[in-house]
Amino acid sequence: MILTDTHTHLYSDSFDEDRDSVIKKAIEQGVSRFFIPAIDSTYAQAMYELEASFPDNVHLMMGLHPTSVKDNYKQELSFVASELQRRSFVAIGEIGIDLYWDKSTLGIQQEAFQYQIQLAKKYKLPINIHCREAFDEVFEVLELERAMDLRGIFHCFSGTEQQALQAIDLQMKLGIGGVVTFKNGKIDQFLDKISMEHIVLETDSPYLAPVPYRGKRNESAYIVNVAEKVAEIYTVSIEEVAKTTTANSRAVFGI
Ligand SMILES: [Zn+2]
């Protein structure tokens, strides 16, 4: 069984004490493919070190996270552009709009999001979308940039069935993580109506740990708990979930 964590911040300083053992523990449980979203230039060194330690398992994305779109965003975007020119990445992410933390930056968040989608098109890469309290705003930019070759993942999908269908129509897969195990998470109520070919699994570790670890530090190994819940929702085996969602992740990232 091969499970794929399509969104994990393993370079986070929350793992500074035990990063190697956390990763080895995940690999032992069959979680052997880690897709690593960027945040901003201050994390780049830690990401490259992580990749050097686990070159067969770690796949890096490049991008500017919406909550890091601040006064210096132009400088940060040119860092993204120059890194993309310098070396290869598997996706542009995480990018998008976050109106939970700061509504005042909406204008520059939209601009940064659209610009990075254009970079994704230029380099023929998928995108990894962060959307928090901003579905309408995110869909607006995606519709503007809609194209045959634009594809990606709606990371930590937390919307309604209607929004799920809209995302799928834009050639996006739904990133399903710990929230699906929460009592008030809501997506478990309609997920079985969405074909499993449209979903991928993720942890977003160190955040959003699934039940029974809710509130604790999340780890990639806990994706097993997410997969178990997804298997229960679709009434299939966990092996089937692993097989389908890993194949879906290959379709997105080409690796
Ligand atoms: Zn993230």
CSV table of C-alpha atoms and ligand atoms in Angstrom, one decimal:
chain,number,residue,atom,x,y,z
A,1,MET,CA,0.0,0.0,0.0
A,2,ILE,CA,1.4,3.4,-1.0
A,3,LEU,CA,-0.2,6.5,0.5
A,4,THR,CA,0.6,9.9,-0.8
A,5,ASP,CA,0.6,13.0,1.4
A,6,THR,CA,0.0,15.8,-1.2
A,7,HIS,CA,0.4,18.6,1.3
A,8,THR,CA,2.8,18.5,4.2
A,9,HIS,CA,5.1,21.1,5.8
A,10,LEU,CA,7.8,18.7,7.0
A,11,TYR,CA,10.3,21.5,7.0
A,12,SER,CA,8.4,23.3,9.7
A,13,ASP,CA,10.4,24.0,12.9
A,14,SER,CA,7.8,21.9,14.7
A,15,PHE,CA,9.8,18.9,13.4
A,16,ASP,CA,13.2,20.2,14.3
A,17,GLU,CA,13.6,17.8,17.2
A,18,ASP,CA,12.5,14.6,15.5
A,19,ARG,CA,12.1,15.2,11.7
A,20,ASP,CA,14.0,12.1,10.6
A,21,SER,CA,12.1,9.7,12.8
A,22,VAL,CA,8.7,11.3,11.9
A,23,ILE,CA,9.5,10.7,8.2
A,24,LYS,CA,10.8,7.2,8.7
A,25,LYS,CA,7.8,6.3,10.8
A,26,ALA,CA,5.5,7.6,8.0
A,27,ILE,CA,7.5,5.6,5.3
A,28,GLU,CA,7.2,2.4,7.5
A,29,GLN,CA,3.4,2.9,7.4
A,30,GLY,CA,3.3,3.1,3.6
A,31,VAL,CA,3.3,6.9,3.4
A,32,SER,CA,6.2,7.3,1.1
A,33,ARG,CA,5.4,10.2,-1.1
A,34,PHE,CA,5.5,13.7,0.3
A,35,PHE,CA,4.6,16.8,-1.6
A,36,ILE,CA,5.9,20.0,0.1
A,37,PRO,CA,4.2,23.3,-0.4
A,38,ALA,CA,6.2,26.5,0.0
A,39,ILE,CA,5.2,29.5,2.1
A,40,ASP,CA,7.7,32.3,1.4
A,41,SER,CA,11.5,32.8,0.8
A,42,THR,CA,12.3,32.5,4.5
A,43,TYR,CA,11.5,28.7,4.4
A,44,ALA,CA,13.4,27.9,1.2
A,45,GLN,CA,16.6,26.8,2.8
A,46,ALA,CA,14.8,24.4,5.1
A,47,MET,CA,12.9,22.9,2.1
A,48,TYR,CA,16.0,22.3,0.1
A,49,GLU,CA,17.6,20.6,3.1
A,50,LEU,CA,14.6,18.4,3.5
A,51,GLU,CA,14.8,17.4,-0.1
A,52,ALA,CA,18.5,16.6,0.2
A,53,SER,CA,17.8,14.3,3.1
A,54,PHE,CA,15.0,12.4,1.4
A,55,PRO,CA,15.5,12.8,-2.3
A,56,ASP,CA,13.4,9.8,-3.3
A,57,ASN,CA,10.4,10.8,-1.1
A,58,VAL,CA,10.2,14.5,-1.0
A,59,HIS,CA,8.9,16.6,-3.9
A,60,LEU,CA,9.0,20.4,-3.6
A,61,MET,CA,6.6,23.1,-4.8
A,62,MET,CA,7.4,26.8,-5.1
A,63,GLY,CA,5.1,29.7,-4.4
A,64,LEU,CA,4.0,32.5,-2.1
A,65,HIS,CA,1.4,31.6,0.5
A,66,PRO,CA,-1.5,34.1,0.6
A,67,THR,CA,-0.9,35.0,4.3
A,68,SER,CA,2.7,35.9,3.3
A,69,VAL,CA,1.4,38.4,0.7
A,70,LYS,CA,2.5,41.6,2.5
A,71,ASP,CA,4.2,44.9,1.7
A,72,ASN,CA,7.2,43.1,0.2
A,73,TYR,CA,5.1,40.8,-2.0
A,74,LYS,CA,6.7,42.0,-5.2
A,75,GLN,CA,10.1,41.0,-3.9
A,76,GLU,CA,8.7,37.6,-2.8
A,77,LEU,CA,7.1,37.0,-6.2
A,78,SER,CA,10.4,37.7,-8.0
A,79,PHE,CA,12.0,35.2,-5.7
A,80,VAL,CA,9.4,32.6,-6.8
A,81,ALA,CA,10.0,33.4,-10.4
A,82,SER,CA,13.7,33.2,-10.2
A,83,GLU,CA,13.7,29.9,-8.3
A,84,LEU,CA,11.4,28.5,-11.0
A,85,GLN,CA,13.9,29.5,-13.6
A,86,ARG,CA,16.8,28.1,-11.6
A,87,ARG,CA,15.6,24.6,-10.8
A,88,SER,CA,12.7,22.2,-11.1
A,89,PHE,CA,9.6,21.9,-8.9
A,90,VAL,CA,6.5,19.7,-9.1
A,91,ALA,CA,3.9,22.5,-8.6
A,92,ILE,CA,3.2,26.1,-7.8
A,93,GLY,CA,1.9,26.3,-4.2
A,94,GLU,CA,0.6,27.0,-1.9
A,95,ILE,CA,-1.1,30.0,-3.5
A,96,GLY,CA,-4.6,31.4,-3.2
A,97,ILE,CA,-6.6,33.8,-1.0
A,98,ASP,CA,-7.1,33.8,2.7
A,99,LEU,CA,-9.6,36.2,4.2
A,100,TYR,CA,-9.6,34.7,7.6
A,101,TRP,CA,-6.3,36.3,8.8
A,102,ASP,CA,-6.3,39.5,6.8
A,103,LYS,CA,-9.0,41.1,4.6
A,104,SER,CA,-7.1,44.3,4.0
A,105,THR,CA,-4.6,42.5,1.6
A,106,LEU,CA,-7.3,41.1,-0.7
A,107,GLY,CA,-6.3,43.2,-3.7
A,108,ILE,CA,-2.6,42.2,-3.5
A,109,GLN,CA,-3.6,38.6,-2.7
A,110,GLN,CA,-5.7,38.4,-5.9
A,111,GLU,CA,-2.8,39.9,-7.9
A,112,ALA,CA,-0.2,37.5,-6.4
A,113,PHE,CA,-2.6,34.5,-7.0
A,114,GLN,CA,-3.3,35.4,-10.6
A,115,TYR,CA,0.4,36.1,-11.4
A,116,GLN,CA,1.4,32.7,-9.9
A,117,ILE,CA,-1.2,30.9,-11.9
A,118,GLN,CA,0.4,32.5,-15.0
A,119,LEU,CA,3.7,31.1,-13.8
A,120,ALA,CA,2.1,27.7,-13.5
A,121,LYS,CA,1.0,27.9,-17.1
A,122,LYS,CA,4.4,29.1,-18.3
A,123,TYR,CA,6.2,26.1,-16.6
A,124,LYS,CA,3.3,23.7,-17.3
A,125,LEU,CA,2.9,22.9,-13.6
A,126,PRO,CA,-0.1,22.2,-11.5
A,127,ILE,CA,-1.2,24.6,-8.7
A,128,ASN,CA,-1.9,23.9,-5.0
A,129,ILE,CA,-4.6,26.2,-3.8
A,130,HIS,CA,-5.0,27.6,-0.3
A,131,CYS,CA,-8.6,29.0,0.1
A,132,ARG,CA,-9.8,30.2,3.5
A,133,GLU,CA,-13.1,32.0,3.8
A,134,ALA,CA,-12.6,33.1,0.1
A,135,PHE,CA,-14.3,30.6,-2.2
A,136,ASP,CA,-16.0,33.3,-4.3
A,137,GLU,CA,-12.7,35.3,-4.6
A,138,VAL,CA,-10.7,32.2,-5.5
A,139,PHE,CA,-13.2,31.0,-8.1
A,140,GLU,CA,-13.3,34.5,-9.7
A,141,VAL,CA,-9.5,34.3,-10.3
A,142,LEU,CA,-9.7,30.7,-11.5
A,143,GLU,CA,-12.4,31.5,-13.9
A,144,LEU,CA,-10.3,34.4,-15.4
A,145,GLU,CA,-7.4,32.0,-15.9
A,146,ARG,CA,-9.4,28.9,-16.9
A,147,ALA,CA,-7.5,26.9,-19.5
A,148,MET,CA,-7.2,23.4,-20.8
A,149,ASP,CA,-3.7,23.0,-19.3
A,150,LEU,CA,-4.5,24.5,-15.9
A,151,ARG,CA,-4.9,21.8,-13.3
A,152,GLY,CA,-4.2,21.3,-9.6
A,153,ILE,CA,-5.5,20.6,-6.1
A,154,PHE,CA,-7.8,22.5,-3.8
A,155,HIS,CA,-5.8,22.0,-0.7
A,156,CYS,CA,-7.8,21.2,2.6
A,157,PHE,CA,-11.0,21.4,0.7
A,158,SER,CA,-13.7,22.6,3.1
A,159,GLY,CA,-16.5,23.8,0.9
A,160,THR,CA,-20.0,22.6,0.0
A,161,GLU,CA,-21.0,20.0,-2.6
A,162,GLN,CA,-21.7,22.7,-5.0
A,163,GLN,CA,-18.3,24.3,-4.5
A,164,ALA,CA,-16.7,20.8,-4.9
A,165,LEU,CA,-18.4,20.4,-8.3
A,166,GLN,CA,-17.2,23.9,-9.3
A,167,ALA,CA,-13.6,23.0,-8.4
A,168,ILE,CA,-13.8,19.8,-10.3
A,169,ASP,CA,-15.1,21.6,-13.3
A,170,LEU,CA,-12.0,23.8,-13.1
A,171,GLN,CA,-9.9,20.6,-13.3
A,172,MET,CA,-9.0,20.7,-9.6
A,173,LYS,CA,-8.8,17.7,-7.3
A,174,LEU,CA,-10.1,18.0,-3.8
A,175,GLY,CA,-7.4,17.7,-1.1
A,176,ILE,CA,-9.0,15.7,1.8
A,177,GLY,CA,-7.3,15.8,5.2
A,178,GLY,CA,-8.0,15.7,8.9
A,179,VAL,CA,-11.2,17.8,8.6
A,180,VAL,CA,-13.0,14.8,7.1
A,181,THR,CA,-12.6,13.1,10.5
A,182,PHE,CA,-14.0,16.0,12.5
A,183,LYS,CA,-17.6,15.7,13.8
A,184,ASN,CA,-18.4,19.2,12.5
A,185,GLY,CA,-16.3,18.9,9.4
A,186,LYS,CA,-19.3,18.6,7.0
A,187,ILE,CA,-17.5,17.3,3.9
A,188,ASP,CA,-18.1,13.7,5.1
A,189,GLN,CA,-21.8,14.3,4.5
A,190,PHE,CA,-21.5,14.5,0.7
A,191,LEU,CA,-18.1,13.2,-0.2
A,192,ASP,CA,-19.5,9.8,-1.3
A,193,LYS,CA,-21.4,11.7,-4.0
A,194,ILE,CA,-18.1,12.8,-5.5
A,195,SER,CA,-16.3,10.2,-7.6
A,196,MET,CA,-13.1,9.1,-5.8
A,197,GLU,CA,-11.1,9.9,-8.9
A,198,HIS,CA,-11.4,13.6,-7.9
A,199,ILE,CA,-9.8,13.4,-4.5
A,200,VAL,CA,-6.3,13.2,-3.1
A,201,LEU,CA,-5.2,12.8,0.5
A,202,GLU,CA,-3.1,15.3,2.6
A,203,THR,CA,-2.3,16.1,6.2
A,204,ASP,CA,-1.2,19.8,6.1
A,205,SER,CA,1.0,18.7,9.0
A,206,PRO,CA,1.9,20.1,11.5
A,207,TYR,CA,-1.6,21.5,11.4
A,208,LEU,CA,-5.1,19.9,11.4
A,209,ALA,CA,-4.4,16.5,12.9
A,210,PRO,CA,-7.2,14.0,12.3
A,211,VAL,CA,-9.1,12.3,15.1
A,212,PRO,CA,-7.9,10.8,17.4
A,213,TYR,CA,-5.0,13.2,17.4
A,214,ARG,CA,-7.1,16.4,16.9
A,215,GLY,CA,-5.4,19.4,18.5
A,216,LYS,CA,-2.0,17.8,18.6
A,217,ARG,CA,0.9,18.2,16.2
A,218,ASN,CA,0.0,16.5,12.9
A,219,GLU,CA,2.4,14.1,11.1
A,220,SER,CA,2.3,12.5,7.7
A,221,ALA,CA,1.9,9.1,9.3
A,222,TYR,CA,-1.6,10.2,10.4
A,223,ILE,CA,-2.8,10.2,6.8
A,224,VAL,CA,-3.6,6.6,7.6
A,225,ASN,CA,-6.4,7.9,9.8
A,226,VAL,CA,-7.7,10.1,7.0
A,227,ALA,CA,-7.6,7.2,4.5
A,228,GLU,CA,-9.5,5.0,7.0
A,229,LYS,CA,-12.2,7.6,7.3
A,230,VAL,CA,-12.4,8.0,3.5
A,231,ALA,CA,-12.6,4.2,3.1
A,232,GLU,CA,-15.6,4.2,5.5
A,233,ILE,CA,-17.3,7.0,3.6
A,234,TYR,CA,-16.9,5.3,0.2
A,235,THR,CA,-17.4,1.8,1.8
A,236,VAL,CA,-14.3,0.5,0.2
A,237,SER,CA,-11.0,-0.9,1.6
A,238,ILE,CA,-8.2,1.3,2.7
A,239,GLU,CA,-6.0,-0.3,0.1
A,240,GLU,CA,-8.5,0.8,-2.6
A,241,VAL,CA,-8.4,4.4,-1.2
A,242,ALA,CA,-4.5,4.3,-1.2
A,243,LYS,CA,-4.4,3.0,-4.8
A,244,THR,CA,-6.9,5.5,-6.2
A,245,THR,CA,-5.7,8.6,-4.4
A,246,THR,CA,-2.0,7.8,-5.1
A,247,ALA,CA,-2.9,7.3,-8.8
A,248,ASN,CA,-4.7,10.7,-8.7
A,249,SER,CA,-1.7,12.4,-7.2
A,250,ARG,CA,0.4,11.0,-10.0
A,251,ALA,CA,-2.0,12.4,-12.5
A,252,VAL,CA,-1.7,15.9,-11.0
A,253,PHE,CA,2.0,16.0,-10.3
A,254,GLY,CA,3.2,13.8,-13.1
A,255,ILE,CA,5.4,11.9,-10.6
B,1,ZN,ZN,-0.3,24.3,4.0
